[in-house]
């Protein structure tokens, strides 16, 4: 048994029973990543020494019978836009290449308290802007199922690290699909939680009204466990909900699906959906029916407008959030080795030199959408469509418990296929952005594969219905 | 839809220096994206009040505790090392007002 291939629950059981040690798992993970991360490039940074030290401490606690939690001694990978105090955090950008975090993100604090171990920081599209990791300033990650294909993005490094068994699970962040789409492309489970259930404190902000941190795991039960550790109200993030917490229950899965109504929105099964992806979905829907689920057609009439609204709301928030990168207080700066004539030269030239093209493009798009004369026609219009999208979901969830769709319209694509035309890259998010606009939870679960390339199915539920998603997701996983 | 002059204007507002050969590229790309976004005009939203977030939470106030306690998790020494120029615990900024 290769210990790096364990699920979180298997590892937790083995550690508790003393079948193996935390140090054993950590060594197995490092041995696998040393062997093949040269080809995959999931990690931007690896913490060999720290992880070994933490593992030995966890082993002492486990031996003494006083583990901190079910996750004590379990090694994870963390997306490199989540701060770990004293560690570099680049967000995949040249502008943060020299940046060292001066505090822990709240999710890191929680994981530390639970005894989890951090193996390293994973690659991502620059500032989480992209669907392939090709926009990382430090080179792309490769899909472990086929290294000529992208792993999806932006949390492609985390997805690849889990799929390649470099770690037992990982954290990602999802603004418009950045957990779910790479989870789908790499054949793993990924949860975008209800907005406000997981603290964003210490997550490098992309679009604050859409961003959520979430688990990327090998099984649905693992996602539920990891989610239970990171969820909860946080005084440092005023957008977290007072009742954000979630408790994990082993064996909480549904006995059968006869009380479950599954909605299929016709807008997600039309033009643009790859026939091979569709066939796999049909298979899974049939399996759910066999288990007693009631399958119903639903309509989300504003769904086709979701992507356009998203590409106004998100860049508008990006343009405000990224204004902080001024070359004065932290990060790369032309002031470090040139002699700029004034403050403005530092600001403009630092952002010319150290931001990648996609980041500049989105800052420009957002600045335009918010600028005088265009605000009403673009930004405000998009926020109104957002209301309509939310209302569509509310209406649909009166008739069904979950909505089932493909996670991605296409199979993992090849490098370079979509980088020339930004719009074609944006279309990769077409089925995932609406959940972020409406703030509802969404789970991607492996559904099968085509020619060795994984296909994911997405379940969306009403706000705070993660439990239901895990319940139905578990059935999809088993069928 | 977006010409080179507009691109220069937006870049100025956004405080992003652009290379000359990027200007034409951005005007082409941004125009294509906005053309796609025009799709939204097909949907009537006259009766809708815009929202800026999806939580429904209102007036979330934090506890009235001193700033030192609220920032206790931040390692000051790590923070100070980050700036290109510091002096006596302050970040050095070039003169902005003549």
mmCIF file of C-alpha atoms in Angstrom, chain A residues 85-86 99-103 195 209 236 238-242 302 304-305 307-308 311-312 327-330 333 336 343-344 346-348 351-352 357 360-361 363-365 367-368 378 380-381 383-388 422 426 437-439, chain B residues 1-2 6-7 10-19 22 25-26 29-30 32-34 36-37 39-41 43-45 47-55 57 60 62 70 73-75 78-79 82-84 91-96:
data_model
loop_
_atom_site.group_PDB
_atom_site.id
_atom_site.type_symbol
_atom_site.label_atom_id
_atom_site.label_comp_id
_atom_site.label_asym_id
_atom_site.label_seq_id
_atom_site.Cartn_x
_atom_site.Cartn_y
_atom_site.Cartn_z
ATOM 1 C CA UNK A 85 3.105 32.969 7.985
ATOM 2 C CA UNK A 86 6.819 33.145 7.189
ATOM 3 C CA UNK A 99 6.641 38.471 -0.887
ATOM 4 C CA UNK A 100 6.725 36.594 2.443
ATOM 5 C CA UNK A 101 3.450 36.325 4.382
ATOM 6 C CA UNK A 102 3.452 37.994 7.793
ATOM 7 C CA UNK A 103 0.407 36.138 9.096
ATOM 8 C CA UNK A 195 -20.376 32.191 0.003
ATOM 9 C CA UNK A 209 -17.972 39.005 -3.588
ATOM 10 C CA UNK A 236 -11.545 38.899 10.479
ATOM 11 C CA UNK A 238 -17.184 40.338 7.952
ATOM 12 C CA UNK A 239 -18.736 38.435 5.033
ATOM 13 C CA UNK A 240 -18.612 35.123 6.911
ATOM 14 C CA UNK A 241 -22.005 34.015 8.139
ATOM 15 C CA UNK A 242 -22.713 33.829 11.911
ATOM 16 C CA UNK A 302 -30.760 33.684 -17.310
ATOM 17 C CA UNK A 304 -26.822 32.000 -20.790
ATOM 18 C CA UNK A 305 -26.142 35.522 -19.454
ATOM 19 C CA UNK A 307 -20.707 34.272 -18.158
ATOM 20 C CA UNK A 308 -21.117 37.786 -19.588
ATOM 21 C CA UNK A 311 -16.879 38.937 -16.899
ATOM 22 C CA UNK A 312 -18.068 42.374 -15.771
ATOM 23 C CA UNK A 327 5.450 48.929 -5.763
ATOM 24 C CA UNK A 328 5.707 50.847 -2.493
ATOM 25 C CA UNK A 329 4.809 48.596 0.432
ATOM 26 C CA UNK A 330 5.607 45.034 -0.639
ATOM 27 C CA UNK A 333 9.048 47.043 -7.439
ATOM 28 C CA UNK A 336 14.313 48.155 -5.780
ATOM 29 C CA UNK A 343 5.793 57.905 -7.041
ATOM 30 C CA UNK A 344 3.745 57.633 -10.241
ATOM 31 C CA UNK A 346 6.972 53.432 -9.476
ATOM 32 C CA UNK A 347 3.238 52.691 -9.589
ATOM 33 C CA UNK A 348 2.810 52.588 -13.395
ATOM 34 C CA UNK A 351 2.542 47.220 -12.846
ATOM 35 C CA UNK A 352 3.756 47.273 -16.468
ATOM 36 C CA UNK A 357 -1.047 40.189 -19.728
ATOM 37 C CA UNK A 360 -3.559 43.665 -17.056
ATOM 38 C CA UNK A 361 -6.424 42.736 -19.387
ATOM 39 C CA UNK A 363 -7.792 45.250 -14.607
ATOM 40 C CA UNK A 364 -8.409 47.243 -17.798
ATOM 41 C CA UNK A 365 -11.774 45.574 -18.463
ATOM 42 C CA UNK A 367 -11.662 49.828 -14.915
ATOM 43 C CA UNK A 368 -13.590 50.398 -18.137
ATOM 44 C CA UNK A 378 -21.938 47.601 -17.858
ATOM 45 C CA UNK A 380 -24.798 47.956 -12.893
ATOM 46 C CA UNK A 381 -26.416 45.952 -15.689
ATOM 47 C CA UNK A 383 -25.276 43.251 -11.032
ATOM 48 C CA UNK A 384 -28.933 43.311 -12.077
ATOM 49 C CA UNK A 385 -28.503 40.165 -14.168
ATOM 50 C CA UNK A 386 -26.917 38.683 -11.057
ATOM 51 C CA UNK A 387 -30.217 39.236 -9.222
ATOM 52 C CA UNK A 388 -32.066 37.465 -12.041
ATOM 53 C CA UNK A 422 -8.899 35.225 -24.250
ATOM 54 C CA UNK A 426 -13.291 32.425 -20.600
ATOM 55 C CA UNK A 437 -22.746 34.929 -8.746
ATOM 56 C CA UNK A 438 -25.599 33.456 -6.678
ATOM 57 C CA UNK A 439 -23.367 32.508 -3.714
ATOM 58 C CA UNK B 1 -15.756 49.387 -29.936
ATOM 59 C CA UNK B 2 -12.660 50.256 -27.909
ATOM 60 C CA UNK B 6 -9.703 54.583 -25.056
ATOM 61 C CA UNK B 7 -7.162 51.906 -24.139
ATOM 62 C CA UNK B 10 -8.276 53.232 -19.251
ATOM 63 C CA UNK B 11 -4.623 52.315 -18.683
ATOM 64 C CA UNK B 12 -4.108 55.773 -17.209
ATOM 65 C CA UNK B 13 -7.117 55.357 -14.887
ATOM 66 C CA UNK B 14 -5.929 51.862 -13.908
ATOM 67 C CA UNK B 15 -2.343 53.030 -13.295
ATOM 68 C CA UNK B 16 -0.917 50.392 -15.593
ATOM 69 C CA UNK B 17 1.975 51.290 -17.864
ATOM 70 C CA UNK B 18 1.484 49.662 -21.269
ATOM 71 C CA UNK B 19 4.010 48.803 -23.946
ATOM 72 C CA UNK B 22 0.224 46.018 -26.323
ATOM 73 C CA UNK B 25 -3.656 44.080 -28.950
ATOM 74 C CA UNK B 26 -5.702 45.233 -25.941
ATOM 75 C CA UNK B 29 -9.194 41.875 -27.347
ATOM 76 C CA UNK B 30 -11.254 44.166 -25.108
ATOM 77 C CA UNK B 32 -14.141 41.279 -28.674
ATOM 78 C CA UNK B 33 -14.905 40.648 -25.000
ATOM 79 C CA UNK B 34 -17.284 43.624 -24.800
ATOM 80 C CA UNK B 36 -19.705 39.151 -26.190
ATOM 81 C CA UNK B 37 -20.870 41.026 -23.087
ATOM 82 C CA UNK B 39 -25.387 39.749 -24.975
ATOM 83 C CA UNK B 40 -26.701 41.139 -21.671
ATOM 84 C CA UNK B 41 -28.735 43.781 -23.507
ATOM 85 C CA UNK B 43 -32.331 40.757 -20.993
ATOM 86 C CA UNK B 44 -34.711 43.352 -19.597
ATOM 87 C CA UNK B 45 -33.649 44.528 -16.140
ATOM 88 C CA UNK B 47 -37.528 46.445 -12.727
ATOM 89 C CA UNK B 48 -34.469 45.023 -10.924
ATOM 90 C CA UNK B 49 -32.516 46.576 -8.057
ATOM 91 C CA UNK B 50 -28.833 45.717 -8.374
ATOM 92 C CA UNK B 51 -27.038 43.738 -5.671
ATOM 93 C CA UNK B 52 -23.326 43.798 -4.927
ATOM 94 C CA UNK B 53 -23.092 40.518 -3.038
ATOM 95 C CA UNK B 54 -25.037 37.326 -2.507
ATOM 96 C CA UNK B 55 -25.080 36.780 1.258
ATOM 97 C CA UNK B 57 -25.919 39.849 5.520
ATOM 98 C CA UNK B 60 -21.723 43.101 10.283
ATOM 99 C CA UNK B 62 -16.693 43.442 14.614
ATOM 100 C CA UNK B 70 -7.071 42.515 16.451
ATOM 101 C CA UNK B 73 -1.529 37.463 14.509
ATOM 102 C CA UNK B 74 0.582 39.709 12.284
ATOM 103 C CA UNK B 75 4.359 39.414 12.589
ATOM 104 C CA UNK B 78 8.067 40.211 8.564
ATOM 105 C CA UNK B 79 5.830 43.041 7.433
ATOM 106 C CA UNK B 82 8.624 43.634 2.582
ATOM 107 C CA UNK B 83 8.942 47.243 1.454
ATOM 108 C CA UNK B 84 11.626 48.311 -1.046
ATOM 109 C CA UNK B 91 7.922 52.751 4.638
ATOM 110 C CA UNK B 92 9.668 55.362 2.516
ATOM 111 C CA UNK B 93 7.427 56.847 -0.174
ATOM 112 C CA UNK B 94 8.607 59.413 -2.698
ATOM 113 C CA UNK B 95 7.107 62.889 -2.353
ATOM 114 C CA UNK B 96 3.581 62.919 -3.856
#
